[in-house]
Amino acid sequence: MDAKEFREFGKAAIDFVADYLENIRDNEVLPSVEPGYLLDLLPNQMPEQGESWKTVLSDIDRVIKPGITHWQSPQMHAYYPTSTSYPSIVGEMLASGFGIIGFSWICSPACTELEVVVMDWLAKFLKLPEHFLHASEGPGGGVIQGSASEAVLVAVLAAREQAVVSYRESHPELSESEVRGRLVAYSSDQSNSCIEKAGVLAAMPIRLLPAGEDLVLRGETLKKAIEEDVASGRIPVICIATLGTTGTCAYDDIETLSTVCEEFKVWLHVDAAYAGGAFALEECSDLRKGLDRVDSLNFNLHKFMLVNFDCSAMWLRDANKVVDSFNVDRIYLKHKHEGQSQIPDFRHWQIPLGRRFRALKVWITFRTLGAEGLRNHVRKHIELAKQFEELVTKDSRFELVAPRALGLVCFRPKGDNEITAQLLHRLMERKKIYMVKAEHAGRQFLRFVVCGMDSKPSDIEFAWTEIESQLTALLTEQSLAARKTGNVADLTQHFKIHLNDHEKSQ
């Protein structure tokens, strides 16, 4: 492919993406394919001769698009948002065009220095403590990781290595293997699965401590666990707190956890993958309490900042602790400007050696949308979630499971778990909207998250109509089936209440 063909293919691809996103509401959010569908549509080996890009683009529409779950659809309400925007897409394209691998400053000075700039921009935008800025006098700073999973793993590994060195200095009678065998970490039983996985990869058990009835982990619970472990000869290393848990977007008590971690010299990391975007809003300033005392934190730009995946921001109070833990120098990595300025070599701040030019899409997005545009985007998600919450509370057949948190509403139809499971099954079969369920204290519930590239109030109304109409149909079918079989006893009191409530609301 020469430059002429590239221009034609590129312009056609841009048109394809723009048409797709502009008309995304025309697609059912979930695909209607079965496992293995693509294996039957494509040959089992690559073509011997190259094909026309027009044929390739046609096949993207013919065989790839039907198997896509439409994450940018405003009918996507599962998990948490993975955002994108036209500026970010352009930034991704330009970074791919440059094709650099920025593991050191000399490999592309703009790659490293632009990351320093945008991470300080973002820290100021989110009103983070000054010691997280590269521009501060301290050893802190920010780096772009691929995902929250990577950021958590970096924190866990760095904390582990720091703990091993520190404990061996104070207990020289113990071998390194003996020390490593006693290490232990902590998090909440509401935390993301990536935290438990980090413990597996770091060969260090992570105790998932029980959150309170409000799903919040507090210092009292952590302190009790640490005291138990210390008494048993174990060595506490790190606590991973969460601001915005996966299930209900609950916020761990950072201040009380900080007090305990400071007392026992335990690293405190905060996973704010979703809720971190709300740091920028003054009305959500309570979320920032205690952040001046944590050792590290992460926030996914690909959730609230309209930057496409993958792009996770991580800040360190003392970056030297990570560099000291990860630094492996080879002669081919050295350059004459190394160590001559405050500009970091970010390869020491991460797991892989190679680095993508992610800062470019961040910079373009921030400049194009501005701080005001980003804040408005977060506020829009919150307002749309409030709209959905009001619809739930007005229908007495449903109940809220937890307080609304940012763009997430957790709710369920009243009754046993079977009603919730059957309702979700019906919704997934129809493929008009996409939600997932969660469970706490034996109760299953549905998570409704505001997602999509450009959700509107009408999209919330569409989703609610789909949900409440399917509950009505489900309960009606249950009632008719019970009457038909004569098993009136099978028509539970819950169904009677649901149907009566719906009739009254009409």
Short mmCIF file of C-alpha atoms in Angstrom, two decimals:
data_model
loop_
_atom_site.label_atom_id
_atom_site.label_comp_id
_atom_site.label_asym_id
_atom_site.label_seq_id
_atom_site.Cartn_x
_atom_site.Cartn_y
_atom_site.Cartn_z
CA MET A 1 0.00 0.00 0.00
CA ASP A 2 1.45 3.33 -1.02
CA ALA A 3 0.66 6.77 0.36
CA LYS A 4 -2.05 7.36 -2.24
CA GLU A 5 -3.92 4.19 -1.28
CA PHE A 6 -3.37 4.95 2.41
CA ARG A 7 -5.07 8.32 2.00
CA GLU A 8 -8.04 6.68 0.29
CA PHE A 9 -8.29 3.85 2.83
CA GLY A 10 -7.82 6.21 5.76
CA LYS A 11 -10.49 8.64 4.60
CA ALA A 12 -12.89 5.77 3.96
CA ALA A 13 -12.17 4.33 7.40
CA ILE A 14 -12.79 7.71 9.06
CA ASP A 15 -16.11 7.97 7.23
CA PHE A 16 -16.95 4.43 8.33
CA VAL A 17 -16.24 5.22 12.01
CA ALA A 18 -18.09 8.54 11.88
CA ASP A 19 -21.14 6.90 10.28
CA TYR A 20 -21.01 4.10 12.84
CA LEU A 21 -20.90 6.42 15.85
CA GLU A 22 -23.42 8.87 14.44
CA ASN A 23 -25.96 6.10 13.82
CA ILE A 24 -25.06 3.81 16.71
CA ARG A 25 -28.61 3.88 18.12
CA ASP A 26 -29.71 1.91 15.04
CA ASN A 27 -27.80 -1.13 16.32
CA GLU A 28 -28.96 -3.48 19.05
CA VAL A 29 -26.41 -3.06 21.81
CA LEU A 30 -25.72 -6.82 22.04
CA PRO A 31 -24.79 -8.88 18.97
CA SER A 32 -26.96 -11.76 17.73
CA VAL A 33 -24.20 -14.27 17.05
CA GLU A 34 -23.24 -17.61 18.55
CA PRO A 35 -19.76 -18.63 19.79
CA GLY A 36 -17.58 -19.54 16.84
CA TYR A 37 -19.56 -17.50 14.30
CA LEU A 38 -16.47 -15.78 12.90
CA LEU A 39 -14.51 -19.01 12.50
CA ASP A 40 -17.06 -20.15 9.94
CA LEU A 41 -16.98 -16.88 8.01
CA LEU A 42 -13.22 -16.47 7.57
CA PRO A 43 -10.65 -18.75 5.92
CA ASN A 44 -8.40 -20.77 8.22
CA GLN A 45 -5.19 -19.21 6.84
CA MET A 46 -4.11 -15.83 5.59
CA PRO A 47 -4.47 -15.00 1.88
CA GLU A 48 -1.45 -15.78 -0.26
CA GLN A 49 -1.84 -12.53 -2.19
CA GLY A 50 -2.81 -9.15 -0.78
CA GLU A 51 -6.40 -8.01 -1.21
CA SER A 52 -7.91 -4.61 -1.94
CA TRP A 53 -8.56 -2.39 1.05
CA LYS A 54 -12.09 -1.92 -0.27
CA THR A 55 -12.69 -5.64 0.16
CA VAL A 56 -11.23 -5.52 3.67
CA LEU A 57 -13.39 -2.56 4.69
CA SER A 58 -16.44 -4.28 3.22
CA ASP A 59 -15.69 -7.38 5.31
CA ILE A 60 -15.40 -5.26 8.47
CA ASP A 61 -18.99 -4.25 7.87
CA ARG A 62 -20.05 -7.75 6.82
CA VAL A 63 -18.37 -10.05 9.37
CA ILE A 64 -16.82 -7.92 12.14
CA LYS A 65 -19.54 -5.40 12.94
CA PRO A 66 -22.25 -8.07 13.51
CA GLY A 67 -20.08 -9.54 16.29
CA ILE A 68 -19.50 -6.27 18.14
CA THR A 69 -20.99 -5.33 21.49
CA HIS A 70 -21.60 -1.62 21.02
CA TRP A 71 -19.81 -0.06 24.00
CA GLN A 72 -20.35 3.48 22.73
CA SER A 73 -24.10 2.96 22.45
CA PRO A 74 -26.26 5.00 24.86
CA GLN A 75 -28.11 1.71 25.46
CA MET A 76 -24.95 0.28 27.03
CA HIS A 77 -25.53 0.30 30.81
CA ALA A 78 -23.24 -2.52 31.95
CA TYR A 79 -19.95 -2.41 33.86
CA TYR A 80 -18.64 1.18 33.77
CA PRO A 81 -18.27 3.50 30.77
CA THR A 82 -15.34 3.11 28.45
CA SER A 83 -15.45 6.44 26.74
CA THR A 84 -14.14 7.76 23.48
CA SER A 85 -14.42 10.97 21.51
CA TYR A 86 -13.51 12.17 18.05
CA PRO A 87 -10.44 14.10 19.30
CA SER A 88 -9.18 11.03 21.13
CA ILE A 89 -9.65 8.84 18.06
CA VAL A 90 -7.60 11.32 16.02
CA GLY A 91 -4.91 11.30 18.71
CA GLU A 92 -4.79 7.49 18.63
CA MET A 93 -4.44 7.60 14.85
CA LEU A 94 -1.59 10.12 14.95
CA ALA A 95 0.25 8.14 17.64
CA SER A 96 -0.06 5.03 15.49
CA GLY A 97 1.26 7.00 12.53
CA PHE A 98 4.33 8.12 14.44
CA GLY A 99 4.83 4.53 15.55
CA ILE A 100 7.29 5.31 18.35
CA ILE A 101 8.19 3.25 21.41
CA GLY A 102 8.98 5.76 24.11
CA PHE A 103 10.77 3.79 26.81
CA SER A 104 13.38 6.52 27.32
CA TRP A 105 13.64 10.27 26.74
CA ILE A 106 15.97 9.93 23.76
CA CYS A 107 13.57 7.53 22.01
CA SER A 108 11.20 10.48 21.52
CA PRO A 109 11.58 13.48 23.84
CA ALA A 110 8.06 14.70 22.99
CA CYS A 111 6.56 11.40 24.16
CA THR A 112 8.09 11.66 27.63
CA GLU A 113 7.74 15.40 28.12
CA LEU A 114 4.15 15.62 26.87
CA GLU A 115 3.24 12.92 29.40
CA VAL A 116 4.80 15.01 32.17
CA VAL A 117 2.75 18.00 31.01
CA VAL A 118 -0.63 16.26 30.68
CA MET A 119 -0.24 14.35 33.97
CA ASP A 120 0.34 17.65 35.79
CA TRP A 121 -2.59 19.20 33.91
CA LEU A 122 -4.80 16.32 35.02
CA ALA A 123 -3.59 16.40 38.63
CA LYS A 124 -4.44 20.11 38.84
CA PHE A 125 -7.79 19.55 37.12
CA LEU A 126 -8.67 16.85 39.67
CA LYS A 127 -7.35 19.04 42.52
CA LEU A 128 -4.90 16.40 43.73
CA PRO A 129 -2.29 17.19 46.40
CA GLU A 130 0.65 19.17 45.07
CA HIS A 131 3.19 16.45 45.88
CA PHE A 132 1.76 14.36 43.03
CA LEU A 133 2.91 16.93 40.49
CA HIS A 134 6.11 16.56 38.49
CA ALA A 135 6.47 20.32 38.95
CA SER A 136 6.63 19.96 42.75
CA GLU A 137 9.94 19.83 44.60
CA GLY A 138 9.27 16.37 45.96
CA PRO A 139 9.93 12.98 44.34
CA GLY A 140 6.32 12.48 43.25
CA GLY A 141 4.74 12.51 39.82
CA GLY A 142 2.27 10.92 37.43
CA VAL A 143 2.53 8.32 34.71
CA ILE A 144 0.12 6.86 32.16
CA GLN A 145 -0.40 3.12 32.58
CA GLY A 146 -2.48 0.97 30.29
CA SER A 147 -5.19 0.07 32.80
CA ALA A 148 -6.12 0.18 36.48
CA SER A 149 -4.97 -3.43 36.68
CA GLU A 150 -1.45 -2.39 35.68
CA ALA A 151 -1.43 0.55 38.10
CA VAL A 152 -2.52 -1.65 41.00
CA LEU A 153 0.09 -4.28 40.13
CA VAL A 154 2.83 -1.63 39.98
CA ALA A 155 1.83 -0.39 43.45
CA VAL A 156 1.68 -3.91 44.89
CA LEU A 157 5.07 -4.92 43.45
CA ALA A 158 6.78 -1.70 44.53
CA ALA A 159 5.33 -1.93 48.03
CA ARG A 160 6.42 -5.55 48.25
CA GLU A 161 10.02 -4.80 47.31
CA GLN A 162 10.20 -1.84 49.67
CA ALA A 163 8.84 -4.00 52.51
CA VAL A 164 11.38 -6.76 51.85
CA VAL A 165 14.31 -4.35 51.95
CA SER A 166 13.03 -2.53 55.04
CA TYR A 167 12.23 -5.68 57.02
CA ARG A 168 15.55 -7.35 56.23
CA GLU A 169 17.38 -4.27 57.48
CA SER A 170 15.62 -4.50 60.84
CA HIS A 171 15.66 -8.34 60.96
CA PRO A 172 18.99 -9.45 59.42
CA GLU A 173 18.57 -12.91 60.95
CA LEU A 174 15.82 -13.69 58.40
CA SER A 175 16.60 -14.77 54.86
CA GLU A 176 14.96 -13.05 51.91
CA SER A 177 12.79 -16.09 51.21
CA GLU A 178 11.63 -16.17 54.84
CA VAL A 179 10.60 -12.52 54.65
CA ARG A 180 8.79 -12.95 51.34
CA GLY A 181 6.89 -15.91 52.74
CA ARG A 182 5.38 -13.74 55.50
CA LEU A 183 4.15 -10.81 53.41
CA VAL A 184 0.45 -9.99 53.34
CA ALA A 185 -1.73 -7.29 51.73
CA TYR A 186 -5.27 -6.03 52.31
CA SER A 187 -8.29 -4.79 50.42
CA SER A 188 -12.08 -4.83 50.65
CA ASP A 189 -14.29 -7.73 49.63
CA GLN A 190 -15.99 -5.14 47.39
CA SER A 191 -12.79 -4.32 45.47
CA ASN A 192 -12.20 -5.11 41.81
CA SER A 193 -10.96 -8.54 40.74
CA CYS A 194 -7.73 -6.95 39.45
CA ILE A 195 -6.64 -6.40 43.05
CA GLU A 196 -6.91 -10.08 43.91
CA LYS A 197 -5.12 -10.88 40.65
CA ALA A 198 -2.29 -8.51 41.58
CA GLY A 199 -1.77 -10.56 44.73
CA VAL A 200 -1.55 -13.73 42.67
CA LEU A 201 0.99 -12.19 40.28
CA ALA A 202 3.00 -10.76 43.17
CA ALA A 203 2.96 -14.10 45.02
CA MET A 204 1.56 -12.31 48.05
CA PRO A 205 -1.80 -13.16 49.65
CA ILE A 206 -4.33 -10.33 49.71
CA ARG A 207 -6.87 -10.52 52.51
CA LEU A 208 -10.25 -9.30 51.29
CA LEU A 209 -11.67 -7.71 54.42
CA PRO A 210 -15.44 -7.49 54.97
CA ALA A 211 -16.89 -4.09 54.17
CA GLY A 212 -19.57 -2.67 56.43
CA GLU A 213 -23.28 -2.85 55.76
CA ASP A 214 -22.88 0.31 53.69
CA LEU A 215 -20.21 -1.56 51.63
CA VAL A 216 -17.44 0.74 52.92
CA LEU A 217 -14.07 -0.47 54.27
CA ARG A 218 -12.91 1.47 57.33
CA GLY A 219 -9.76 1.75 59.38
CA GLU A 220 -11.15 -0.20 62.32
CA THR A 221 -11.52 -3.34 60.21
CA LEU A 222 -8.07 -2.90 58.68
CA LYS A 223 -6.41 -2.35 62.04
CA LYS A 224 -7.92 -5.51 63.49
CA ALA A 225 -6.67 -7.56 60.53
CA ILE A 226 -3.16 -6.07 60.70
CA GLU A 227 -2.91 -6.69 64.45
CA GLU A 228 -3.94 -10.32 63.91
CA ASP A 229 -1.31 -10.78 61.22
CA VAL A 230 1.47 -9.08 63.16
CA ALA A 231 0.71 -11.30 66.16
CA SER A 232 1.00 -14.33 63.86
CA GLY A 233 4.37 -13.23 62.52
CA ARG A 234 3.15 -11.96 59.17
CA ILE A 235 4.37 -8.71 57.59
CA PRO A 236 1.74 -6.18 56.43
CA VAL A 237 2.75 -4.57 53.13
CA ILE A 238 -0.01 -2.64 51.36
CA CYS A 239 -3.70 -1.78 51.58
CA ILE A 240 -5.56 -1.14 48.33
CA ALA A 241 -8.59 1.06 49.02
CA THR A 242 -11.30 1.80 46.49
CA LEU A 243 -13.12 4.99 45.60
CA GLY A 244 -15.96 3.67 43.49
CA THR A 245 -16.22 -0.09 44.02
CA THR A 246 -17.23 -2.26 41.09
CA GLY A 247 -20.55 -3.41 42.50
CA THR A 248 -22.11 -0.27 43.95
CA CYS A 249 -19.53 2.54 43.54
CA ALA A 250 -19.03 2.70 47.30
CA TYR A 251 -16.22 4.86 48.69
CA ASP A 252 -13.80 3.40 51.24
CA ASP A 253 -12.95 5.63 54.21
CA ILE A 254 -9.55 6.90 53.11
CA GLU A 255 -8.91 9.04 56.20
CA THR A 256 -9.30 6.24 58.76
CA LEU A 257 -7.43 3.80 56.51
CA SER A 258 -4.61 6.35 56.22
CA THR A 259 -4.31 6.59 60.00
CA VAL A 260 -3.89 2.82 60.31
CA CYS A 261 -1.46 2.57 57.40
CA GLU A 262 0.69 5.35 58.84
CA GLU A 263 0.74 3.62 62.24
CA PHE A 264 1.92 0.30 60.80
CA LYS A 265 4.03 1.73 57.94
CA VAL A 266 1.81 0.13 55.30
CA TRP A 267 1.65 1.45 51.73
CA LEU A 268 -1.81 2.86 50.93
CA HIS A 269 -2.93 2.76 47.31
CA VAL A 270 -6.29 4.15 46.13
CA ASP A 271 -8.04 2.63 43.14
CA ALA A 272 -10.31 5.43 41.87
CA ALA A 273 -10.65 3.98 38.37
CA TYR A 274 -14.23 5.25 37.92
CA ALA A 275 -14.96 7.80 40.66
CA GLY A 276 -11.71 9.71 40.18
CA GLY A 277 -13.33 11.83 37.49
CA ALA A 278 -15.58 13.40 40.12
CA PHE A 279 -12.55 14.83 41.94
CA ALA A 280 -12.79 17.70 39.45
CA LEU A 281 -16.22 18.75 40.72
CA GLU A 282 -16.41 20.99 43.74
CA GLU A 283 -19.75 19.44 44.70
CA CYS A 284 -17.90 16.11 45.02
CA SER A 285 -14.99 17.49 47.06
CA ASP A 286 -15.66 15.01 49.88
CA LEU A 287 -14.22 12.29 47.65
CA ARG A 288 -10.82 13.94 47.87
CA LYS A 289 -10.60 13.70 51.66
CA GLY A 290 -7.48 11.87 52.78
CA LEU A 291 -5.79 11.79 49.37
CA ASP A 292 -2.97 13.94 50.74
CA ARG A 293 -1.99 10.94 52.91
CA VAL A 294 -1.96 8.12 50.34
CA ASP A 295 1.15 6.74 48.65
CA SER A 296 -0.33 6.21 45.21
CA LEU A 297 -3.60 6.29 43.30
CA ASN A 298 -4.99 5.55 39.87
CA PHE A 299 -7.83 6.85 37.71
CA ASN A 300 -8.97 5.62 34.29
CA LEU A 301 -9.14 8.41 31.75
CA HIS A 302 -11.02 5.99 29.51
CA LYS A 303 -13.98 6.09 31.91
CA PHE A 304 -14.83 9.78 32.40
CA MET A 305 -12.30 11.87 30.48
CA LEU A 306 -13.45 10.98 26.94
CA VAL A 307 -10.09 9.39 26.16
CA ASN A 308 -10.37 5.97 24.54
CA PHE A 309 -9.00 2.78 26.08
CA ASP A 310 -6.32 2.09 27.14
CA CYS A 311 -5.32 5.03 29.30
CA SER A 312 -5.01 4.91 33.08
CA ALA A 313 -3.40 7.70 35.10
CA MET A 314 -1.29 6.79 38.13
CA TRP A 315 0.29 9.15 40.65
CA LEU A 316 3.03 8.39 43.16
CA ARG A 317 3.95 10.31 46.28
CA ASP A 318 7.54 9.03 45.98
CA ALA A 319 8.34 7.74 42.51
CA ASN A 320 11.82 6.75 43.65
CA LYS A 321 10.30 3.80 45.50
CA VAL A 322 8.97 2.43 42.23
CA VAL A 323 12.12 3.23 40.27
CA ASP A 324 14.30 1.56 42.90
CA SER A 325 12.09 -1.53 42.74
CA PHE A 326 11.92 -1.80 38.94
CA ASN A 327 15.20 -0.32 37.69
CA VAL A 328 17.09 -2.67 35.38
CA ASP A 329 19.65 -0.83 33.26
CA ARG A 330 21.37 -2.13 30.15
CA ILE A 331 23.98 -0.32 28.11
CA TYR A 332 21.66 -0.03 25.09
CA LEU A 333 19.13 1.90 27.23
CA LYS A 334 21.56 4.63 28.28
CA HIS A 335 21.80 8.07 26.66
CA LYS A 336 23.90 11.16 27.26
CA HIS A 337 21.07 13.20 28.82
CA GLU A 338 20.20 10.51 31.38
CA GLY A 339 19.98 11.91 34.91
CA GLN A 340 20.71 15.49 33.78
CA SER A 341 17.20 16.87 34.35
CA GLN A 342 13.93 16.28 36.18
CA ILE A 343 12.50 14.50 33.15
CA PRO A 344 11.90 10.83 34.06
CA ASP A 345 12.51 7.69 32.07
CA PHE A 346 9.08 6.20 32.48
CA ARG A 347 10.22 2.66 31.71
CA HIS A 348 11.17 2.45 35.39
CA TRP A 349 7.59 3.32 36.43
CA GLN A 350 5.84 0.41 34.74
CA ILE A 351 5.87 -3.34 34.01
CA PRO A 352 6.80 -3.40 30.28
CA LEU A 353 9.80 -1.74 28.69
CA GLY A 354 7.97 -0.35 25.67
CA ARG A 355 5.57 2.59 25.93
CA ARG A 356 2.88 3.88 23.60
CA PHE A 357 2.49 7.60 22.92
CA ARG A 358 -0.76 7.75 24.93
CA ALA A 359 -0.12 11.31 26.06
CA LEU A 360 -0.84 12.55 22.54
CA LYS A 361 -4.51 11.54 22.55
CA VAL A 362 -4.86 12.91 26.10
CA TRP A 363 -3.35 16.26 25.09
CA ILE A 364 -5.53 16.57 21.99
CA THR A 365 -8.68 15.65 23.93
CA PHE A 366 -7.94 18.07 26.77
CA ARG A 367 -7.18 20.93 24.40
CA THR A 368 -10.22 20.30 22.23
CA LEU A 369 -12.77 19.88 25.02
CA GLY A 370 -11.21 22.03 27.74
CA ALA A 371 -11.67 21.68 31.48
CA GLU A 372 -15.20 23.04 31.27
CA GLY A 373 -16.19 20.47 28.65
CA LEU A 374 -14.79 17.63 30.74
CA ARG A 375 -16.57 18.78 33.90
CA ASN A 376 -19.82 19.14 31.95
CA HIS A 377 -19.45 15.58 30.69
CA VAL A 378 -19.12 14.19 34.22
CA ARG A 379 -22.07 16.28 35.41
CA LYS A 380 -24.18 15.04 32.49
CA HIS A 381 -23.64 11.43 33.56
CA ILE A 382 -24.65 12.32 37.10
CA GLU A 383 -27.82 14.12 35.98
CA LEU A 384 -28.86 11.25 33.71
CA ALA A 385 -28.38 8.80 36.58
CA LYS A 386 -30.56 11.01 38.77
CA GLN A 387 -33.23 10.88 36.07
CA PHE A 388 -33.14 7.08 36.11
CA GLU A 389 -33.13 6.98 39.91
CA GLU A 390 -36.33 9.05 40.00
CA LEU A 391 -38.01 6.66 37.59
CA VAL A 392 -37.10 3.72 39.82
CA THR A 393 -38.38 5.37 43.01
CA LYS A 394 -41.69 6.31 41.38
CA ASP A 395 -42.46 2.67 40.50
CA SER A 396 -43.30 0.85 43.73
CA ARG A 397 -42.50 -2.51 42.11
CA PHE A 398 -38.79 -1.66 42.31
CA GLU A 399 -36.40 -0.79 45.12
CA LEU A 400 -32.99 0.85 45.34
CA VAL A 401 -30.22 -1.33 46.76
CA ALA A 402 -27.69 1.44 47.46
CA PRO A 403 -27.61 5.21 47.16
CA ARG A 404 -27.02 6.47 43.63
CA ALA A 405 -23.31 7.09 43.12
CA LEU A 406 -22.25 9.34 40.24
CA GLY A 407 -23.58 7.65 37.08
CA LEU A 408 -24.54 4.34 38.72
CA VAL A 409 -27.95 3.26 40.06
CA CYS A 410 -28.28 -0.14 41.79
CA PHE A 411 -31.85 -1.42 41.90
CA ARG A 412 -33.97 -4.55 41.74
CA PRO A 413 -37.58 -5.61 41.38
CA LYS A 414 -39.07 -6.39 44.78
CA GLY A 415 -39.22 -10.07 45.58
CA ASP A 416 -36.81 -12.96 45.49
CA ASN A 417 -33.66 -13.26 43.40
CA GLU A 418 -35.45 -15.32 40.75
CA ILE A 419 -37.46 -12.28 39.64
CA THR A 420 -34.26 -10.27 39.18
CA ALA A 421 -32.58 -13.10 37.27
CA GLN A 422 -35.56 -13.64 34.97
CA LEU A 423 -35.95 -9.93 34.28
CA LEU A 424 -32.30 -9.61 33.28
CA HIS A 425 -32.58 -12.72 31.11
CA ARG A 426 -35.50 -11.21 29.22
CA LEU A 427 -33.65 -7.94 28.71
CA MET A 428 -30.55 -9.71 27.42
CA GLU A 429 -32.58 -11.85 25.04
CA ARG A 430 -34.18 -8.73 23.56
CA LYS A 431 -30.78 -6.99 23.22
CA LYS A 432 -32.27 -3.48 23.38
CA ILE A 433 -30.22 -2.50 26.45
CA TYR A 434 -27.32 -4.14 28.24
CA MET A 435 -27.00 -4.39 32.02
CA VAL A 436 -25.31 -6.83 34.39
CA LYS A 437 -26.29 -7.97 37.85
CA ALA A 438 -24.37 -8.05 41.10
CA GLU A 439 -24.97 -9.56 44.50
CA HIS A 440 -24.50 -8.50 48.10
CA ALA A 441 -25.64 -10.16 51.32
CA GLY A 442 -27.53 -12.77 49.31
CA ARG A 443 -29.54 -10.25 47.30
CA GLN A 444 -29.09 -9.99 43.56
CA PHE A 445 -29.58 -6.60 41.93
CA LEU A 446 -29.16 -4.81 38.62
CA ARG A 447 -26.54 -2.18 37.88
CA PHE A 448 -27.63 0.66 35.60
CA VAL A 449 -24.66 2.76 34.51
CA VAL A 450 -24.77 5.79 32.26
CA CYS A 451 -22.40 4.98 29.41
CA GLY A 452 -22.11 5.71 25.71
CA MET A 453 -20.44 8.47 23.76
CA ASP A 454 -23.40 10.86 23.83
CA SER A 455 -26.22 9.69 26.10
CA LYS A 456 -29.34 11.85 26.29
CA PRO A 457 -32.43 12.03 28.54
CA SER A 458 -34.41 10.25 25.81
CA ASP A 459 -32.01 7.29 26.08
CA ILE A 460 -32.79 7.00 29.79
CA GLU A 461 -36.51 7.02 29.02
CA PHE A 462 -35.96 4.34 26.37
CA ALA A 463 -34.09 2.12 28.85
CA TRP A 464 -36.68 2.58 31.58
CA THR A 465 -39.56 1.76 29.24
CA GLU A 466 -37.76 -1.43 28.25
CA ILE A 467 -37.14 -2.42 31.88
CA GLU A 468 -40.56 -1.72 33.35
CA SER A 469 -42.46 -3.17 30.38
CA GLN A 470 -40.47 -6.39 30.59
CA LEU A 471 -41.17 -6.68 34.31
CA THR A 472 -44.87 -6.22 33.58
CA ALA A 473 -44.74 -8.93 30.93
CA LEU A 474 -42.80 -11.27 33.21
CA LEU A 475 -45.23 -10.90 36.12
CA THR A 476 -48.23 -11.26 33.85
CA GLU A 477 -46.85 -14.49 32.39
CA GLN A 478 -46.15 -15.81 35.88
CA SER A 479 -49.72 -15.02 36.93
CA LEU A 480 -51.29 -16.63 33.85
CA ALA A 481 -49.14 -19.75 34.19
CA ALA A 482 -50.14 -20.16 37.82
CA ARG A 483 -53.83 -19.77 37.00
CA LYS A 484 -53.64 -22.13 34.02
CA THR A 485 -52.10 -24.95 36.03
CA GLY A 486 -54.43 -24.33 38.94
CA ASN A 487 -51.46 -23.92 41.24
CA VAL A 488 -52.74 -20.72 42.75
CA ALA A 489 -50.29 -21.18 45.58
CA ASP A 490 -47.50 -20.69 43.07
CA LEU A 491 -48.72 -17.17 42.51
CA THR A 492 -46.66 -15.66 45.30
CA GLN A 493 -47.60 -12.66 47.33
CA HIS A 494 -44.77 -10.79 45.61
CA PHE A 495 -46.38 -11.18 42.20
CA LYS A 496 -49.76 -10.01 43.52
CA ILE A 497 -48.19 -6.93 45.06
CA HIS A 498 -46.23 -6.15 41.88
CA LEU A 499 -49.29 -6.41 39.65
CA ASN A 500 -51.51 -4.40 41.97
CA ASP A 501 -48.90 -1.68 42.28
CA HIS A 502 -48.51 -1.47 38.51
CA GLU A 503 -52.27 -1.22 38.00
CA LYS A 504 -52.46 1.61 40.53
CA SER A 505 -49.60 3.46 38.84
CA GLN A 506 -51.50 3.31 35.55
#
